[in-house]
Coordinates of C-alpha atoms and ligand atoms in Angstrom, one line a residue:
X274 CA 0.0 0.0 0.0
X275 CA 1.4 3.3 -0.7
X276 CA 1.7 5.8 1.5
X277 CA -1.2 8.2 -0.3
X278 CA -3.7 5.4 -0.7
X279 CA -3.1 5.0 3.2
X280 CA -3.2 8.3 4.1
X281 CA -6.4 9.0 1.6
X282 CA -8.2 6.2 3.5
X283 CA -7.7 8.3 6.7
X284 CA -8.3 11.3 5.5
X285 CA -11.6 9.9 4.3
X286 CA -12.2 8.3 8.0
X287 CA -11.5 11.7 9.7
X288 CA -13.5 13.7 7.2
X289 CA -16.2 11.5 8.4
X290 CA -17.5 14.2 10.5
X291 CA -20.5 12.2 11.9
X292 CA -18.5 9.6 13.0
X293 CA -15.3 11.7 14.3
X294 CA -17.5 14.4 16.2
X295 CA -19.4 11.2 17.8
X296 CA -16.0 9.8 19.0
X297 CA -15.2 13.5 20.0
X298 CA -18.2 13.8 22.5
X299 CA -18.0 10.6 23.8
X300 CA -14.7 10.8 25.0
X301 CA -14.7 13.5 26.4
X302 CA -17.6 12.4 28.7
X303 CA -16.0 9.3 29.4
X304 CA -11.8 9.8 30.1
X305 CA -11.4 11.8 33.4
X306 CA -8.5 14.2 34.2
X307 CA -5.7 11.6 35.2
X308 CA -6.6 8.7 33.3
X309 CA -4.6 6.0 31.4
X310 CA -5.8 5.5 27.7
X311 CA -5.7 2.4 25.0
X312 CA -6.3 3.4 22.0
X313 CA -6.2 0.5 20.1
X314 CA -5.4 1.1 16.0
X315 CA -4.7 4.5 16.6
X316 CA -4.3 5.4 12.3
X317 CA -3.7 9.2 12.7
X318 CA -4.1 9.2 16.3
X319 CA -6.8 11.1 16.6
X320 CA -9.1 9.7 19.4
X321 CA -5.6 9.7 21.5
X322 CA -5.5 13.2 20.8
X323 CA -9.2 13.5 22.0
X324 CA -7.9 11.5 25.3
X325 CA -5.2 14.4 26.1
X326 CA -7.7 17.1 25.2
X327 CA -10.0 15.5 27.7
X328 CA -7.6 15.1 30.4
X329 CA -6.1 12.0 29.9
X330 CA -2.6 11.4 32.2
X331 CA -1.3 8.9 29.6
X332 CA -2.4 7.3 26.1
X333 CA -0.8 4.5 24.4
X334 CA -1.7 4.9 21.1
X335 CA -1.1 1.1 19.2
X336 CA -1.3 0.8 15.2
X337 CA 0.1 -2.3 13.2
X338 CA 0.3 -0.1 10.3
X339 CA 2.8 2.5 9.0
X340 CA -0.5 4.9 10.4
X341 CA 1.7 4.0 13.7
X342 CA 4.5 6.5 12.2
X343 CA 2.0 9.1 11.1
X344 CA 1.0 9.4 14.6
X345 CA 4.5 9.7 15.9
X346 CA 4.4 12.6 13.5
X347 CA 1.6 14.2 14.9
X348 CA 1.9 13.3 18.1
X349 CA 5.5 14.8 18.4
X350 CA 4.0 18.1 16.1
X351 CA 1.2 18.6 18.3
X352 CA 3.6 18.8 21.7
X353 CA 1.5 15.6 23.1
X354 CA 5.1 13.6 23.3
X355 CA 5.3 13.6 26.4
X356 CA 1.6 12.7 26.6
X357 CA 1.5 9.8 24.1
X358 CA 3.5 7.0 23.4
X359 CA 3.0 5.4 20.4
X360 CA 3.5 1.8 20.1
X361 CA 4.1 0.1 16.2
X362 CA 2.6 -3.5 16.9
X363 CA -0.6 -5.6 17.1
X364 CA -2.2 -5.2 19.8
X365 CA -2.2 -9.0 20.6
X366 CA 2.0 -8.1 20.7
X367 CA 2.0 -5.0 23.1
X368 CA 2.6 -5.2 27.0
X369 CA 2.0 -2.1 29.4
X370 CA 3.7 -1.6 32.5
X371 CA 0.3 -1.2 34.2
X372 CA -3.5 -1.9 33.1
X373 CA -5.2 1.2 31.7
X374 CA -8.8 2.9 32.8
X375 CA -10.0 3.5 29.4
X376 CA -9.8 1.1 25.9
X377 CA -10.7 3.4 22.8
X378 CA -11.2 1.5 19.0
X379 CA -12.6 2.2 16.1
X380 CA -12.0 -0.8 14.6
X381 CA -15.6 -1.6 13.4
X382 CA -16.7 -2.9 9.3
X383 CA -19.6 -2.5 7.8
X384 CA -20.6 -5.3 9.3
X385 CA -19.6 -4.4 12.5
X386 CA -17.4 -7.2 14.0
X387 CA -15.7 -8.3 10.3
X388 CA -12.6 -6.4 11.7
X389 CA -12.3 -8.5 14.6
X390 CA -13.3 -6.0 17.8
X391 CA -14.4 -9.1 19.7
X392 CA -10.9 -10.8 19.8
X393 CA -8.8 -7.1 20.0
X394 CA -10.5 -6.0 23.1
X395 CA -10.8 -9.7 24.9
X396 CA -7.7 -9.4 24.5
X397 CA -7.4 -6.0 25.8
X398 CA -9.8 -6.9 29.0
X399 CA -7.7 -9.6 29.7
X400 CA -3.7 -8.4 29.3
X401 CA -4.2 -4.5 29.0
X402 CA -7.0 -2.6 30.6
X403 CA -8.6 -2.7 35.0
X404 CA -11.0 -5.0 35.4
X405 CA -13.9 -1.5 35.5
X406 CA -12.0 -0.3 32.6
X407 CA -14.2 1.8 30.7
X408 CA -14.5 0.8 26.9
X409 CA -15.7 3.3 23.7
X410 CA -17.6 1.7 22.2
X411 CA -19.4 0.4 25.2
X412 CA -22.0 -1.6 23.3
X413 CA -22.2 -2.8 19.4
X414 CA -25.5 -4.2 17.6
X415 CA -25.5 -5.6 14.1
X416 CA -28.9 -5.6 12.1
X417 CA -30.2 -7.3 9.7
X418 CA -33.2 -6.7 6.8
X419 CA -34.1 -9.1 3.7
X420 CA -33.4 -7.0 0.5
X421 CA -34.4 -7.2 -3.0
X422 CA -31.4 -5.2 -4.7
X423 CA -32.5 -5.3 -8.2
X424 CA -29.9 -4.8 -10.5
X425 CA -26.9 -4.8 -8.3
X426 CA -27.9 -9.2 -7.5
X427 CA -26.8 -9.4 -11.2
X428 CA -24.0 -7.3 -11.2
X429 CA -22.6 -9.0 -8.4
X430 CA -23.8 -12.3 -8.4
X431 CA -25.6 -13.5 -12.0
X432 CA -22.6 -11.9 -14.1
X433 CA -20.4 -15.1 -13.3
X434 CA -23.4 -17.1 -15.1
X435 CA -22.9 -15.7 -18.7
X436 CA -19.7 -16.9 -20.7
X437 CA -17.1 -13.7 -20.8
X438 CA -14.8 -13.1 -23.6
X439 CA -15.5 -16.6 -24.6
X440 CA -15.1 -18.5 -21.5
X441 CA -17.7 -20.5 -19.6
X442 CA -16.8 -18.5 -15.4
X443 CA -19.9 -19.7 -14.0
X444 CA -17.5 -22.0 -11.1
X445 CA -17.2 -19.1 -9.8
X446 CA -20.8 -17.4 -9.3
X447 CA -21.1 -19.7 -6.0
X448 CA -18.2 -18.3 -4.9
X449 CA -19.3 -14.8 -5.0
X450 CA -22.8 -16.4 -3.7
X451 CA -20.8 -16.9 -0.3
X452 CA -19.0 -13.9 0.2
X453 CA -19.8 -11.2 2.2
X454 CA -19.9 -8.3 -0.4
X455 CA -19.8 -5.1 0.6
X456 CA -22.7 -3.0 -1.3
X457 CA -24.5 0.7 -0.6
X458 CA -27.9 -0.2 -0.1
X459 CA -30.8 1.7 -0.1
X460 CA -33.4 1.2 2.9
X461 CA -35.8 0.9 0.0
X462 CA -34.4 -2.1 -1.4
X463 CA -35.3 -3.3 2.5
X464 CA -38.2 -6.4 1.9
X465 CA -39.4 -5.6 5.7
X466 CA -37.9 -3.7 8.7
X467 CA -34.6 -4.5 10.1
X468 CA -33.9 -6.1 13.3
X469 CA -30.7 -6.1 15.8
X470 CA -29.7 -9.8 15.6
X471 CA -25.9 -9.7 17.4
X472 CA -26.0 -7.7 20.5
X473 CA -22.5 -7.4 22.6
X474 CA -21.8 -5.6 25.6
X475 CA -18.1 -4.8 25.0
X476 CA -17.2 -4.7 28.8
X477 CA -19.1 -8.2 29.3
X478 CA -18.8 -10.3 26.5
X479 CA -17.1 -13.8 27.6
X480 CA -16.3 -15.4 23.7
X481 CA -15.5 -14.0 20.3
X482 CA -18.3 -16.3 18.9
X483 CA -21.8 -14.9 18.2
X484 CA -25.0 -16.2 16.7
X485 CA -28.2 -14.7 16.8
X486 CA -32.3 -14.9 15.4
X487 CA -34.6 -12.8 13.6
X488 CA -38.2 -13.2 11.9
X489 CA -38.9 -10.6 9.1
X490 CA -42.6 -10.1 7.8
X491 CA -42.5 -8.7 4.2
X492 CA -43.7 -5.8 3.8
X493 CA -44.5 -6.2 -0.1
X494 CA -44.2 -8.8 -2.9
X495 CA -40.5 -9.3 -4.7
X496 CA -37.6 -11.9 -4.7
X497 CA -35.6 -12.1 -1.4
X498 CA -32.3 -11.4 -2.7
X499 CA -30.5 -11.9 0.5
X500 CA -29.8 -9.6 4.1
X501 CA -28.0 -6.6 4.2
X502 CA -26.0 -6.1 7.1
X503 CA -25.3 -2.8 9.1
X504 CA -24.3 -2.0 12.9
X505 CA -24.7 0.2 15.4
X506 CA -22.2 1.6 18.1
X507 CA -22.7 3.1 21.3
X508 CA -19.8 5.3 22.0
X509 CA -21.1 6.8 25.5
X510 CA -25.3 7.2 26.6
X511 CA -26.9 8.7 24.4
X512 CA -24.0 9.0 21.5
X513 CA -24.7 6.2 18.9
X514 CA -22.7 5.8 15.2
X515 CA -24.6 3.6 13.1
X516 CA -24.2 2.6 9.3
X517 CA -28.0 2.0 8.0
X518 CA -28.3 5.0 5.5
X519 CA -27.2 4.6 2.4
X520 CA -23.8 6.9 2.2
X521 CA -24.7 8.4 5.2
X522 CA -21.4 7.5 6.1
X523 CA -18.0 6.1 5.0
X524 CA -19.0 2.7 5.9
X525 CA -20.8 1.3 3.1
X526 CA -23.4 -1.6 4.4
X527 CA -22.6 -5.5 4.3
X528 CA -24.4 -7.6 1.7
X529 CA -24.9 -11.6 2.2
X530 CA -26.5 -13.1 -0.8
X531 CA -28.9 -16.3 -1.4
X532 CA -27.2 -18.8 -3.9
X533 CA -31.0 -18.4 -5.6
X534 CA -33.6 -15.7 -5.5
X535 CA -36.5 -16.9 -3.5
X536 CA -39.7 -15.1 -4.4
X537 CA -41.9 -13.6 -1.7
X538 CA -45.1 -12.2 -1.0
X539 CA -46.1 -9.2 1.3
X540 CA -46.7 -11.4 5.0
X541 CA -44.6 -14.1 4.1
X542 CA -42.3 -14.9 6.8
X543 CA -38.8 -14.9 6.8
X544 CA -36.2 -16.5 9.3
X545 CA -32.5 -16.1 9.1
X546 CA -29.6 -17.2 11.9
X547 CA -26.3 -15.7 11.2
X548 CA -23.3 -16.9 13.2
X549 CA -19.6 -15.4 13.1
X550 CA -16.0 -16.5 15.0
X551 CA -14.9 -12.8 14.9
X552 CA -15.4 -11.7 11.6
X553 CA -13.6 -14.5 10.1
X554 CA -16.2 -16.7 8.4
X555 CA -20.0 -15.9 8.4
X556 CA -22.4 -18.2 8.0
X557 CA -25.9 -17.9 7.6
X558 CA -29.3 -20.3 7.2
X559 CA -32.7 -19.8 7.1
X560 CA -35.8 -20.1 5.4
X561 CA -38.4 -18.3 3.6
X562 CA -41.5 -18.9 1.1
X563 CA -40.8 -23.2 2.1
X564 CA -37.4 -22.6 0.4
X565 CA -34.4 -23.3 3.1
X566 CA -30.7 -21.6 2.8
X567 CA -27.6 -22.2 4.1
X568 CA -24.4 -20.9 3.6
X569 CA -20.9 -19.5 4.5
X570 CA -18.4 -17.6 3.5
X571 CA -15.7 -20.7 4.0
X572 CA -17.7 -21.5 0.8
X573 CA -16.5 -18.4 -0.8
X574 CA -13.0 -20.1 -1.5
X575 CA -12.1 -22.4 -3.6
X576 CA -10.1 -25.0 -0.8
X577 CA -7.8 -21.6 0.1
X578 CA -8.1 -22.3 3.7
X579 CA -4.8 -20.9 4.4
X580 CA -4.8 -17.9 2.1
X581 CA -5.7 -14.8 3.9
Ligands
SAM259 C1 -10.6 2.3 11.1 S1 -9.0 2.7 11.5 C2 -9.3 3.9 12.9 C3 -8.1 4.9 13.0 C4 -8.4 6.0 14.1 N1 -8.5 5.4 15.4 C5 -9.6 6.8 13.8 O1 -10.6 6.7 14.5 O2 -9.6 7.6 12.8 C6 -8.4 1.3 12.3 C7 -6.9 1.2 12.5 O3 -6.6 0.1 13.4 C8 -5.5 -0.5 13.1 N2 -5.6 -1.9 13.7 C9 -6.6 -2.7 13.5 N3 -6.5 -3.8 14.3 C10 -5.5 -3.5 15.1 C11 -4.8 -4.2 16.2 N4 -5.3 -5.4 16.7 N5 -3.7 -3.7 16.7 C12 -3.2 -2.6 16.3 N6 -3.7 -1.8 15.3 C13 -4.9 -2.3 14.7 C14 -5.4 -0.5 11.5 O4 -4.1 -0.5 11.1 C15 -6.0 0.9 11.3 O5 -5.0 1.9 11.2

């Protein structure tokens, strides 16, 4: 990655105002004057520079990225030097000297917990922070809704059934059937409401495994093309980021897709159970209209298990 693309994906993070002035608020109602700071993938460094603003004694500011230099940069250019030490290195890899009062991350997908949050700050709870430690965000939801996307199902899953240039591809439209595609999707492409189906308390949670339920009612008629995904974080009371609006945000919204279309009718009931070990394979079953699914995104490559 060169350095522009990684900067331009920063800048476009912190010109994110929505999301930047919510991480703003929040800590500044949560650090108090004196307090020790994680802020774990730090990329500019900007919540740590929120944390000294606030009060903060101490902030270790952790990136595995070359963002961990670009902090250094700041850091050092803003006078915090002395205030924050910037540590190059997973998380999983860094040892403090003592645990700290307050974990900060941003390190949420569109999907919410396909960056791995669950594992970074169980981790975290267990090596880094106090047992009351307080942790932004303090709670993170992922919803779900049945879509009908219309064109964008045969962009980005019938194209593979045509030949191209000659060549027969279709192997690989159940590949792209499996993965979790990220797509902007319109709340009118939503079938019926959406509903929180992961819930996790980030102070709380005991296992970096979740599965959850919902039952959808269709509002209308149209085929079920499969369940877009979007979360919700709770940064402090009262100071939620969420990710439902179509480019409301920088996020874009998470797409799982049925292998087939299955047709529905306004009433018809839909269930879906989605189950994820941290963001690194999804799987997700259900049925709807008498027709059954059930798939994952191990399905999504062909016997790559150890590519990353
Ligand atoms: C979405 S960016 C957020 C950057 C910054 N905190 C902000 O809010 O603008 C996430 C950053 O976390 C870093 N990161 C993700 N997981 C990490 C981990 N376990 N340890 C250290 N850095 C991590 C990535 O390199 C990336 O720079």
């Amino acid at each position: 990655v060169g350095v522009t693309e990684y900067l331009e994906y920063h800048r476009g993070l912190l010109a994110d105002q929505t999301r930047t002035a919510a991480y703003r608020d929040a800590i500044h109602r949560v650090v108090r004057p004196g307090d020790i700071v994680v802020d774990l993938g730090a990329g500019s460094g900007i919540l740590s520079f929120f944390a000294v603003q606030a009060g903060a004694a101490h902030v270790y500011a952790i990136d595995s990225g070359h963002m961990a230099d670009v902090a250094q940069l700041l850091t050092t250019h803003l006078g915090f030097a002395d205030r924050i030490t910037v540590l190059h290195a997973p998380s999983p890899k860094v040892e403090l000297a003592g645990r700290a009062d307050v974990l900060l991350t941003e390190t949420m997908g569109p999907a919410g917990f396909d960056e791995g949050i669950l594992g970074f700050v169980l981790d975290a709870r267990r090596r880094l922070l106090r047992d009351d430690a307080r942790i932004v965000p303090s709670r993170l939801s992922l919803f779900a809704a049945p879509v009908m996307l219309g064109p964008d199902y045969s962009a980005l899953i019938e194209w593979w059934s045509k030949p191209r240039y000659g060549f027969d591809l279709s192997p690989l439209r159940p590949l792209a059937a499996n993965a979790m595609q990220l797509a902007h999707i319109a709340t009118s492409a939503h079938l019926a409401p959406g509903a929180r189906i992961i819930d996790a308390g980030l102070a709380r949670f005991a296992s970096d495994y979740l599965q959850g339920t919902a039952r959808f009612v269709c509002e209308r008629a149209g085929e079920l093309h499969g369940f877009a995904l979007w979360f919700e974080a709770t940064l402090a009371p009262g100071i939620v980021i969420r990710n439902r609006e179509k480019r409301r945000s920088h996020w874009s919204q998470a797409f799982l897709p049925l292998e087939q279309p299955i047709a529905v009718k306004a009433r018809t009931s839909i269930q879906l159970q989605l189950e994820t070990d941290d963001g690194r394979s999804w799987e997700w079953q259900g049925r709807a209209a008498r027709k059954t699914f059930h798939q994952t995104t191990r399905a999504a490559l062909p016997g790559c298990d150890t590519l990353e």
